[in-house]
PDB file of C-alpha atoms and ligand atoms in Angstrom:
ATOM      1  CA  TRP A   1      95.279  89.743  91.047  1.00 96.00           C
ATOM      2  CA  ILE A   2      98.003  88.241  93.170  1.00 96.00           C
ATOM      3  CA  SER A   3      98.394  90.354  96.311  1.00 95.00           C
ATOM      4  CA  THR A   4     101.779  91.597  97.608  1.00 96.00           C
ATOM      5  CA  ALA A   5     103.871  89.908  94.891  1.00 97.00           C
ATOM      6  CA  GLN A   6     105.980  93.105  94.688  1.00 97.00           C
ATOM      7  CA  VAL A   7     107.441  92.369  98.111  1.00 96.00           C
ATOM      8  CA  ALA A   8     106.800  88.650  98.732  1.00 97.00           C
ATOM      9  CA  ASN A   9     109.638  86.146  98.749  1.00 97.00           C
ATOM     10  CA  LYS A  10     107.289  83.141  99.011  1.00 97.00           C
ATOM     11  CA  ILE A  11     104.266  82.071  96.955  1.00 97.00           C
ATOM     12  CA  LEU A  12     101.335  79.777  97.825  1.00 96.00           C
ATOM     13  CA  LEU A  13     100.652  78.040  94.558  1.00 97.00           C
ATOM     14  CA  LEU A  14      97.916  75.635  93.466  1.00 96.00           C
ATOM     15  CA  ALA A  15      99.035  73.751  90.367  1.00 96.00           C
ATOM     16  CA  ARG A  16      97.716  70.864  88.310  1.00 95.00           C
ATOM     17  CA  THR A  17      99.931  67.818  88.856  1.00 96.00           C
ATOM     18  CA  THR A  18      97.730  65.168  87.200  1.00 96.00           C
ATOM     19  CA  PRO A  19      96.075  65.715  83.787  1.00 95.00           C
ATOM     20  CA  VAL A  20      92.429  66.699  84.160  1.00 93.00           C
ATOM     21  CA  GLU A  21      91.191  63.742  82.093  1.00 93.00           C
ATOM     22  CA  GLU A  22      92.763  61.319  84.615  1.00 94.00           C
ATOM     23  CA  CYS A  23      91.015  62.864  87.666  1.00 91.00           C
ATOM     24  CA  SER A  24      87.539  63.169  89.074  1.00 87.00           C
ATOM     25  CA  GLY A  25      86.039  66.302  90.616  1.00 82.00           C
ATOM     26  CA  THR A  26      88.589  68.674  92.073  1.00 87.00           C
ATOM     27  CA  GLU A  27      91.407  66.137  92.388  1.00 92.00           C
ATOM     28  CA  GLY A  28      94.726  66.373  90.578  1.00 95.00           C
ATOM     29  CA  LEU A  29      95.686  69.803  91.933  1.00 97.00           C
ATOM     30  CA  SER A  30      98.527  70.107  94.448  1.00 97.00           C
ATOM     31  CA  LEU A  31      99.375  72.937  96.819  1.00 98.00           C
ATOM     32  CA  PHE A  32     102.903  74.331  97.200  1.00 98.00           C
ATOM     33  CA  TYR A  33     104.518  76.923  99.450  1.00 98.00           C
ATOM     34  CA  THR A  34     107.733  77.821  97.744  1.00 98.00           C
ATOM     35  CA  ASP A  35     110.255  80.545  96.936  1.00 97.00           C
ATOM     36  CA  LEU A  36     109.055  83.266  94.577  1.00 97.00           C
ATOM     37  CA  ASP A  37     111.995  82.858  92.209  1.00 96.00           C
ATOM     38  CA  ARG A  38     111.982  86.042  90.144  1.00 96.00           C
ATOM     39  CA  SER A  39     114.139  84.496  87.416  1.00 97.00           C
ATOM     40  CA  THR A  40     111.158  82.283  86.446  1.00 97.00           C
ATOM     41  CA  VAL A  41     108.255  84.359  87.769  1.00 97.00           C
ATOM     42  CA  GLU A  42     107.445  87.694  86.151  1.00 97.00           C
ATOM     43  CA  VAL A  43     105.417  90.099  88.287  1.00 98.00           C
ATOM     44  CA  ARG A  44     103.559  93.062  86.763  1.00 98.00           C
ATOM     45  CA  GLU A  45     101.765  95.468  89.093  1.00 98.00           C
ATOM     46  CA  ILE A  46      98.142  96.398  88.284  1.00 98.00           C
ATOM     47  CA  ASP A  47      97.274 100.077  88.710  1.00 97.00           C
ATOM     48  CA  LYS A  48      93.864 100.044  90.380  1.00 97.00           C
ATOM     49  CA  LEU A  49      90.856 101.944  91.756  1.00 96.00           C
ATOM     50  CA  GLY A  50      91.626 101.679  95.465  1.00 95.00           C
ATOM     51  CA  ARG A  51      93.376  99.546  98.079  1.00 93.00           C
ATOM     52  CA  LYS A  52      96.584 101.437  97.425  1.00 92.00           C
ATOM     53  CA  CYS A  53      98.289 100.050 100.546  1.00 93.00           C
ATOM     54  CA  VAL A  54      98.456  96.534  99.050  1.00 95.00           C
ATOM     55  CA  ASP A  55      99.988  95.891  95.647  1.00 97.00           C
ATOM     56  CA  SER A  56      98.034  93.676  93.215  1.00 97.00           C
ATOM     57  CA  ASN A  57      99.769  91.913  90.375  1.00 98.00           C
ATOM     58  CA  GLN A  58      99.661  89.823  87.268  1.00 98.00           C
ATOM     59  CA  VAL A  59     102.004  86.891  87.730  1.00 97.00           C
ATOM     60  CA  PHE A  60     103.487  84.898  84.841  1.00 98.00           C
ATOM     61  CA  ILE A  61     105.218  81.626  85.728  1.00 97.00           C
ATOM     62  CA  ASP A  62     107.521  79.963  83.221  1.00 97.00           C
ATOM     63  CA  GLY A  63     109.839  77.100  84.171  1.00 96.00           C
ATOM     64  CA  LEU A  64     109.579  77.416  87.969  1.00 96.00           C
ATOM     65  CA  ARG A  65     110.886  74.159  89.487  1.00 96.00           C
ATOM     66  CA  ILE A  66     109.556  73.277  92.948  1.00 97.00           C
ATOM     67  CA  PRO A  67     111.214  70.723  95.278  1.00 97.00           C
ATOM     68  CA  VAL A  68     108.799  68.094  96.580  1.00 96.00           C
ATOM     69  CA  GLU A  69     109.460  69.158 100.191  1.00 98.00           C
ATOM     70  CA  ASP A  70     107.702  72.456  99.341  1.00 98.00           C
ATOM     71  CA  ARG A  71     104.435  70.595  98.703  1.00 98.00           C
ATOM     72  CA  VAL A  72     101.698  71.131 101.318  1.00 97.00           C
ATOM     73  CA  GLY A  73     100.016  67.834 102.264  1.00 97.00           C
ATOM     74  CA  GLU A  74      99.290  65.092  99.775  1.00 97.00           C
ATOM     75  CA  GLU A  75      99.736  65.220  96.029  1.00 96.00           C
ATOM     76  CA  GLY A  76      96.455  65.855  94.202  1.00 96.00           C
ATOM     77  CA  LYS A  77      94.562  67.057  97.308  1.00 95.00           C
ATOM     78  CA  GLY A  78      95.501  70.734  97.078  1.00 96.00           C
ATOM     79  CA  PHE A  79      92.054  72.036  96.219  1.00 94.00           C
ATOM     80  CA  SER A  80      90.531  70.470  99.342  1.00 91.00           C
ATOM     81  CA  TYR A  81      93.125  72.340 101.457  1.00 93.00           C
ATOM     82  CA  ILE A  82      92.327  75.638  99.731  1.00 93.00           C
ATOM     83  CA  LEU A  83      88.622  75.117 100.493  1.00 87.00           C
ATOM     84  CA  HIS A  84      89.355  75.325 104.239  1.00 87.00           C
ATOM     85  CA  GLY A  85      90.282  78.973 103.832  1.00 92.00           C
ATOM     86  CA  LEU A  86      87.404  80.108 101.618  1.00 94.00           C
ATOM     87  CA  ASN A  87      84.591  80.358 104.182  1.00 96.00           C
ATOM     88  CA  PRO A  88      86.612  82.225 106.832  1.00 97.00           C
ATOM     89  CA  GLU A  89      87.883  84.562 104.122  1.00 97.00           C
ATOM     90  CA  ARG A  90      84.299  85.406 103.119  1.00 98.00           C
ATOM     91  CA  ILE A  91      83.361  86.010 106.770  1.00 98.00           C
ATOM     92  CA  LEU A  92      86.413  88.233 107.221  1.00 98.00           C
ATOM     93  CA  ILE A  93      85.660  90.284 104.096  1.00 98.00           C
ATOM     94  CA  ALA A  94      82.018  90.587 105.186  1.00 98.00           C
ATOM     95  CA  SER A  95      83.154  91.985 108.540  1.00 98.00           C
ATOM     96  CA  GLU A  96      85.398  94.448 106.753  1.00 98.00           C
ATOM     97  CA  ALA A  97      82.442  95.556 104.609  1.00 98.00           C
ATOM     98  CA  VAL A  98      80.214  96.096 107.655  1.00 98.00           C
ATOM     99  CA  GLY A  99      82.957  98.198 109.249  1.00 98.00           C
ATOM    100  CA  LEU A 100      83.492 100.292 106.132  1.00 98.00           C
ATOM    101  CA  GLY A 101      79.738 100.813 105.730  1.00 98.00           C
ATOM    102  CA  ARG A 102      79.456 101.930 109.347  1.00 98.00           C
ATOM    103  CA  ALA A 103      82.341 104.364 108.904  1.00 98.00           C
ATOM    104  CA  ALA A 104      80.631 105.878 105.851  1.00 98.00           C
ATOM    105  CA  LEU A 105      77.327 106.114 107.714  1.00 98.00           C
ATOM    106  CA  ALA A 106      78.960 107.823 110.700  1.00 98.00           C
ATOM    107  CA  ARG A 107      80.522 110.432 108.405  1.00 98.00           C
ATOM    108  CA  ALA A 108      77.187 110.940 106.635  1.00 98.00           C
ATOM    109  CA  ALA A 109      75.267 111.412 109.888  1.00 98.00           C
ATOM    110  CA  GLY A 110      77.960 113.751 111.218  1.00 98.00           C
ATOM    111  CA  TYR A 111      77.865 115.923 108.102  1.00 98.00           C
ATOM    112  CA  ALA A 112      74.041 115.892 107.983  1.00 98.00           C
ATOM    113  CA  ASN A 113      73.978 117.265 111.534  1.00 98.00           C
ATOM    114  CA  GLU A 114      76.426 120.090 110.938  1.00 98.00           C
ATOM    115  CA  ARG A 115      75.692 121.240 107.372  1.00 98.00           C
ATOM    116  CA  GLU A 116      73.001 123.916 107.345  1.00 98.00           C
ATOM    117  CA  VAL A 117      71.006 124.864 104.249  1.00 97.00           C
ATOM    118  CA  PHE A 118      68.050 127.304 104.339  1.00 96.00           C
ATOM    119  CA  GLY A 119      68.517 127.827 108.061  1.00 97.00           C
ATOM    120  CA  ARG A 120      68.452 124.240 109.314  1.00 97.00           C
ATOM    121  CA  PRO A 121      70.642 121.143 109.276  1.00 98.00           C
ATOM    122  CA  ILE A 122      70.130 119.029 106.156  1.00 98.00           C
ATOM    123  CA  GLY A 123      69.754 116.023 108.485  1.00 98.00           C
ATOM    124  CA  GLN A 124      66.419 117.437 109.635  1.00 98.00           C
ATOM    125  CA  ASN A 125      64.954 116.484 106.255  1.00 98.00           C
ATOM    126  CA  GLN A 126      63.443 113.028 105.916  1.00 98.00           C
ATOM    127  CA  GLY A 127      64.904 112.819 102.403  1.00 98.00           C
ATOM    128  CA  ILE A 128      68.329 112.769 104.071  1.00 98.00           C
ATOM    129  CA  GLN A 129      67.336 110.740 107.145  1.00 98.00           C
ATOM    130  CA  HIS A 130      65.527 107.837 105.522  1.00 98.00           C
ATOM    131  CA  PRO A 131      68.288 106.480 103.259  1.00 98.00           C
ATOM    132  CA  LEU A 132      70.723 106.664 106.182  1.00 98.00           C
ATOM    133  CA  ALA A 133      68.273 104.871 108.488  1.00 98.00           C
ATOM    134  CA  GLN A 134      67.809 102.236 105.771  1.00 98.00           C
ATOM    135  CA  SER A 135      71.574 101.766 105.556  1.00 98.00           C
ATOM    136  CA  TRP A 136      71.827 101.328 109.313  1.00 98.00           C
ATOM    137  CA  MET A 137      69.251  98.521 109.145  1.00 98.00           C
ATOM    138  CA  GLU A 138      70.927  96.877 106.148  1.00 98.00           C
ATOM    139  CA  LEU A 139      74.316  96.934 107.874  1.00 98.00           C
ATOM    140  CA  GLU A 140      72.943  95.578 111.168  1.00 98.00           C
ATOM    141  CA  ALA A 141      71.119  92.750 109.367  1.00 98.00           C
ATOM    142  CA  ALA A 142      74.271  91.898 107.411  1.00 98.00           C
ATOM    143  CA  HIS A 143      76.263  91.955 110.634  1.00 98.00           C
ATOM    144  CA  LEU A 144      73.898  89.385 112.168  1.00 98.00           C
ATOM    145  CA  MET A 145      74.545  87.089 109.201  1.00 98.00           C
ATOM    146  CA  VAL A 146      78.299  87.617 109.658  1.00 98.00           C
ATOM    147  CA  GLN A 147      77.957  86.625 113.315  1.00 98.00           C
ATOM    148  CA  LYS A 148      75.885  83.565 112.422  1.00 98.00           C
ATOM    149  CA  ALA A 149      78.424  82.411 109.827  1.00 98.00           C
ATOM    150  CA  ALA A 150      81.331  82.994 112.227  1.00 98.00           C
ATOM    151  CA  TRP A 151      79.519  81.112 115.006  1.00 98.00           C
ATOM    152  CA  LEU A 152      78.845  78.134 112.724  1.00 98.00           C
ATOM    153  CA  TYR A 153      82.474  78.124 111.612  1.00 96.00           C
ATOM    154  CA  ASP A 154      83.644  78.162 115.238  1.00 97.00           C
ATOM    155  CA  GLN A 155      81.356  75.154 115.939  1.00 98.00           C
ATOM    156  CA  HIS A 156      83.025  73.308 113.002  1.00 96.00           C
ATOM    157  CA  ALA A 157      79.559  73.201 111.406  1.00 96.00           C
ATOM    158  CA  PRO A 158      78.878  73.673 107.665  1.00 95.00           C
ATOM    159  CA  CYS A 159      78.726  77.414 106.991  1.00 96.00           C
ATOM    160  CA  ALA A 160      79.228  77.902 103.249  1.00 96.00           C
ATOM    161  CA  ALA A 161      75.709  79.260 102.614  1.00 98.00           C
ATOM    162  CA  GLU A 162      75.894  81.640 105.580  1.00 98.00           C
ATOM    163  CA  ALA A 163      79.472  82.757 104.811  1.00 98.00           C
ATOM    164  CA  ASN A 164      78.519  83.520 101.207  1.00 98.00           C
ATOM    165  CA  ALA A 165      75.272  85.215 102.256  1.00 98.00           C
ATOM    166  CA  ALA A 166      77.159  87.326 104.809  1.00 98.00           C
ATOM    167  CA  LYS A 167      79.695  88.414 102.175  1.00 98.00           C
ATOM    168  CA  TYR A 168      76.928  89.291  99.717  1.00 98.00           C
ATOM    169  CA  LEU A 169      74.688  91.156 102.178  1.00 98.00           C
ATOM    170  CA  ALA A 170      77.534  93.029 103.863  1.00 98.00           C
ATOM    171  CA  ALA A 171      79.158  94.108 100.594  1.00 98.00           C
ATOM    172  CA  GLU A 172      75.880  95.366  99.126  1.00 98.00           C
ATOM    173  CA  ALA A 173      74.928  97.148 102.377  1.00 98.00           C
ATOM    174  CA  CYS A 174      78.400  98.691 102.507  1.00 98.00           C
ATOM    175  CA  TYR A 175      78.205  99.898  98.910  1.00 98.00           C
ATOM    176  CA  HIS A 176      74.785 101.502  99.474  1.00 98.00           C
ATOM    177  CA  ALA A 177      75.993 103.183 102.675  1.00 98.00           C
ATOM    178  CA  CYS A 178      79.039 104.614 100.869  1.00 98.00           C
ATOM    179  CA  GLU A 179      76.935 105.849  97.962  1.00 98.00           C
ATOM    180  CA  ARG A 180      74.452 107.481 100.350  1.00 98.00           C
ATOM    181  CA  ALA A 181      77.309 109.047 102.299  1.00 98.00           C
ATOM    182  CA  ILE A 182      78.441 110.776  99.100  1.00 98.00           C
ATOM    183  CA  PHE A 183      74.902 111.994  98.332  1.00 98.00           C
ATOM    184  CA  THR A 184      74.589 113.291 101.904  1.00 98.00           C
ATOM    185  CA  HIS A 185      77.761 115.332 101.449  1.00 98.00           C
ATOM    186  CA  GLY A 186      76.477 116.772  98.163  1.00 98.00           C
ATOM    187  CA  GLY A 187      79.321 118.229  96.103  1.00 98.00           C
ATOM    188  CA  MET A 188      81.671 117.788  99.035  1.00 98.00           C
ATOM    189  CA  GLY A 189      81.127 114.041  98.710  1.00 98.00           C
ATOM    190  CA  TYR A 190      83.286 114.300  95.609  1.00 98.00           C
ATOM    191  CA  ALA A 191      86.100 116.064  97.491  1.00 98.00           C
ATOM    192  CA  LYS A 192      88.886 113.895  98.860  1.00 97.00           C
ATOM    193  CA  GLU A 193      88.874 115.976 102.050  1.00 97.00           C
ATOM    194  CA  TYR A 194      85.725 114.205 103.303  1.00 97.00           C
ATOM    195  CA  HIS A 195      86.982 110.661 102.591  1.00 97.00           C
ATOM    196  CA  VAL A 196      83.618 109.262 101.470  1.00 98.00           C
ATOM    197  CA  GLU A 197      84.694 109.114  97.799  1.00 98.00           C
ATOM    198  CA  ARG A 198      87.543 106.836  98.921  1.00 98.00           C
ATOM    199  CA  TYR A 199      85.137 104.720 100.965  1.00 98.00           C
ATOM    200  CA  LEU A 200      83.009 104.194  97.846  1.00 98.00           C
ATOM    201  CA  ARG A 201      86.071 103.127  95.852  1.00 98.00           C
ATOM    202  CA  GLU A 202      87.134 100.742  98.615  1.00 98.00           C
ATOM    203  CA  SER A 203      83.622  99.293  98.857  1.00 98.00           C
ATOM    204  CA  TRP A 204      84.074  97.806  95.383  1.00 97.00           C
ATOM    205  CA  ILE A 205      86.642  95.298  96.622  1.00 96.00           C
ATOM    206  CA  PRO A 206      84.379  93.347  99.003  1.00 97.00           C
ATOM    207  CA  ARG A 207      81.727  93.484  96.266  1.00 97.00           C
ATOM    208  CA  LEU A 208      83.962  92.005  93.566  1.00 97.00           C
ATOM    209  CA  ALA A 209      86.291  89.733  95.527  1.00 95.00           C
ATOM    210  CA  PRO A 210      87.040  87.080  96.639  1.00 95.00           C
ATOM    211  CA  VAL A 211      83.905  85.968  94.811  1.00 96.00           C
ATOM    212  CA  SER A 212      81.489  88.086  92.795  1.00 97.00           C
ATOM    213  CA  PRO A 213      77.884  88.679  93.950  1.00 98.00           C
ATOM    214  CA  GLN A 214      76.600  86.891  90.836  1.00 98.00           C
ATOM    215  CA  LEU A 215      78.535  83.738  91.658  1.00 98.00           C
ATOM    216  CA  ILE A 216      77.204  83.846  95.236  1.00 98.00           C
ATOM    217  CA  LEU A 217      73.664  83.936  93.841  1.00 98.00           C
ATOM    218  CA  CYS A 218      74.547  80.944  91.619  1.00 98.00           C
ATOM    219  CA  PHE A 219      75.900  79.101  94.669  1.00 97.00           C
ATOM    220  CA  ILE A 220      72.842  79.786  96.869  1.00 98.00           C
ATOM    221  CA  ALA A 221      70.469  78.842  94.036  1.00 98.00           C
ATOM    222  CA  GLU A 222      72.230  75.518  93.539  1.00 98.00           C
ATOM    223  CA  LYS A 223      73.340  74.482  97.025  1.00 97.00           C
ATOM    224  CA  VAL A 224      70.512  75.906  99.150  1.00 98.00           C
ATOM    225  CA  LEU A 225      67.533  75.869  96.787  1.00 98.00           C
ATOM    226  CA  GLY A 226      68.483  72.702  94.894  1.00 98.00           C
ATOM    227  CA  LEU A 227      68.303  74.311  91.451  1.00 98.00           C
ATOM    228  CA  PRO A 228      70.428  72.952  88.587  1.00 98.00           C
ATOM    229  CA  LYS A 229      74.034  74.122  88.495  1.00 95.00           C
ATOM    230  CA  SER A 230      74.197  77.089  86.108  1.00 94.00           C
ATOM    231  CA  TYR A 231      77.914  77.642  85.614  1.00 90.00           C
TER     232      TYR A 231
HETATM  233  C1  LIG B 301      91.716  94.291  94.459  1.00 93.40           C
HETATM  234  C2  LIG B 301      91.603  92.826  94.165  1.00 93.40           C
HETATM  235  C3  LIG B 301      92.413  91.949  94.849  1.00 93.40           C
HETATM  236  C4  LIG B 301      92.355  90.586  94.570  1.00 93.40           C
HETATM  237  N1  LIG B 301      93.199  89.758  95.236  1.00 93.40           N
HETATM  238  C5  LIG B 301      93.267  88.464  94.889  1.00 93.40           C
HETATM  239  C6  LIG B 301      94.246  87.606  95.475  1.00 93.40           C
HETATM  240  O1  LIG B 301      95.034  88.015  96.326  1.00 93.40           O
HETATM  241  N2  LIG B 301      94.290  86.308  95.071  1.00 93.40           N
HETATM  242  C7  LIG B 301      93.432  85.830  94.133  1.00 93.40           C
HETATM  243  O2  LIG B 301      93.501  84.640  93.803  1.00 93.40           O
HETATM  244  N3  LIG B 301      92.486  86.624  93.563  1.00 93.40           N
HETATM  245  C8  LIG B 301      92.393  87.919  93.908  1.00 93.40           C
HETATM  246  N4  LIG B 301      91.457  88.730  93.303  1.00 93.40           N
HETATM  247  C9  LIG B 301      90.621  88.152  92.228  1.00 93.40           C
HETATM  248  C10 LIG B 301      89.135  88.083  92.543  1.00 93.40           C
HETATM  249  O3  LIG B 301      88.879  87.052  93.464  1.00 93.40           O
HETATM  250  C11 LIG B 301      88.400  87.876  91.207  1.00 93.40           C
HETATM  251  O4  LIG B 301      88.641  89.008  90.399  1.00 93.40           O
HETATM  252  C12 LIG B 301      86.925  87.685  91.433  1.00 93.40           C
HETATM  253  O5  LIG B 301      86.673  86.461  92.081  1.00 93.40           O
HETATM  254  C13 LIG B 301      86.134  87.687  90.110  1.00 93.40           C
HETATM  255  O6  LIG B 301      86.670  86.757  89.218  1.00 93.40           O
HETATM  256  P1  LIG B 301      87.113  87.206  87.749  1.00 93.40           P
HETATM  257  O7  LIG B 301      87.818  88.519  87.846  1.00 93.40           O
HETATM  258  O8  LIG B 301      87.825  86.065  87.124  1.00 93.40           O
HETATM  259  O9  LIG B 301      85.742  87.488  87.014  1.00 93.40           O
HETATM  260  P2  LIG B 301      85.092  86.637  85.846  1.00 93.40           P
HETATM  261  O10 LIG B 301      84.926  85.221  86.274  1.00 93.40           O
HETATM  262  O11 LIG B 301      85.819  86.929  84.578  1.00 93.40           O
HETATM  263  O12 LIG B 301      83.657  87.293  85.792  1.00 93.40           O
HETATM  264  C14 LIG B 301      83.406  88.581  85.213  1.00 93.40           C
HETATM  265  C15 LIG B 301      81.989  88.988  85.558  1.00 93.40           C
HETATM  266  O13 LIG B 301      81.064  88.052  84.992  1.00 93.40           O
HETATM  267  C16 LIG B 301      80.227  87.526  86.012  1.00 93.40           C
HETATM  268  N5  LIG B 301      79.947  86.109  85.765  1.00 93.40           N
HETATM  269  C17 LIG B 301      80.845  85.136  85.449  1.00 93.40           C
HETATM  270  N6  LIG B 301      80.222  83.957  85.322  1.00 93.40           N
HETATM  271  C18 LIG B 301      78.910  84.184  85.568  1.00 93.40           C
HETATM  272  C19 LIG B 301      77.746  83.362  85.601  1.00 93.40           C
HETATM  273  N7  LIG B 301      77.807  82.055  85.370  1.00 93.40           N
HETATM  274  N8  LIG B 301      76.579  83.950  85.894  1.00 93.40           N
HETATM  275  C20 LIG B 301      76.497  85.280  86.141  1.00 93.40           C
HETATM  276  N9  LIG B 301      77.553  86.105  86.126  1.00 93.40           N
HETATM  277  C21 LIG B 301      78.732  85.561  85.845  1.00 93.40           C
HETATM  278  C22 LIG B 301      81.011  87.688  87.302  1.00 93.40           C
HETATM  279  O14 LIG B 301      80.158  87.722  88.425  1.00 93.40           O
HETATM  280  C23 LIG B 301      81.727  89.004  87.070  1.00 93.40           C
HETATM  281  O15 LIG B 301      80.868  90.068  87.392  1.00 93.40           O
HETATM  282  C24 LIG B 301      91.459  90.091  93.585  1.00 93.40           C
HETATM  283  C25 LIG B 301      90.631  90.992  92.900  1.00 93.40           C
HETATM  284  C26 LIG B 301      90.695  92.345  93.181  1.00 93.40           C
HETATM  285  C27 LIG B 301      89.802  93.297  92.409  1.00 93.40           C
END
């Protein structure tokens, strides 16, 4: 799942530089920013559900030699550098999910107002209104968690629990909003013309990546609730 490897000429690579049995914790991994040498790196594109504007790839590395000046920071400390990017990435993806969910909701409300069945707009029925109102609340609540996580990050305060919670809540709220947008459009929800089928496909990415919802639950259970590590 390496993004943009079809066009990249550089690669950010985390590689083991000390055998695992000689290290403790997450040490022994080093970070490199180096040329993507296609004579030693094979790139195979993955055909996928959505996100067509960015290529995703399997990458096979065999015999790539990296000069020491391409190492980022100290040898063996690479994982600690990668960690710096994980929380902001979750906050960013959570924001994206809130935005996508809101876009789906706006299309659903718009269609519910204009589509008339049996002489009145379908949006006049509570069966249509209530799920959309629920989605609005879910998205707003998720957005508050996104803001809290971003604020903590800006204060240089610990924010892993909030960043993970924001990613989880926003992705789930987004997915529900996209699903409800399709239901609101009825059969037309399945037509590409109304875009909501694409929104649903795109909503899978913030759900699955950069960390799955199940692993977020594992993290919260362990780090926030003090339960034994399960993975
Ligand atoms: C479009 C797209 C783009 C991506 N881009 C990048 C990228 O640019 N760079 C990059 O490094 N990665 C990228 N990824 C990878 C992504 O981060 C991973 O796919 C994701 O973190 C899930 O890991 P996995 O696929 O290895 O799932 P696995 O670890 O194989 O897990 C499979 C399933 O089992 C569940 N599971 C596993 N362990 C447990 C457990 N202990 N308890 C409960 N459930 C469990 C998981 O939650 C998941 O649902 C991308 C993925 C996608 C789909």
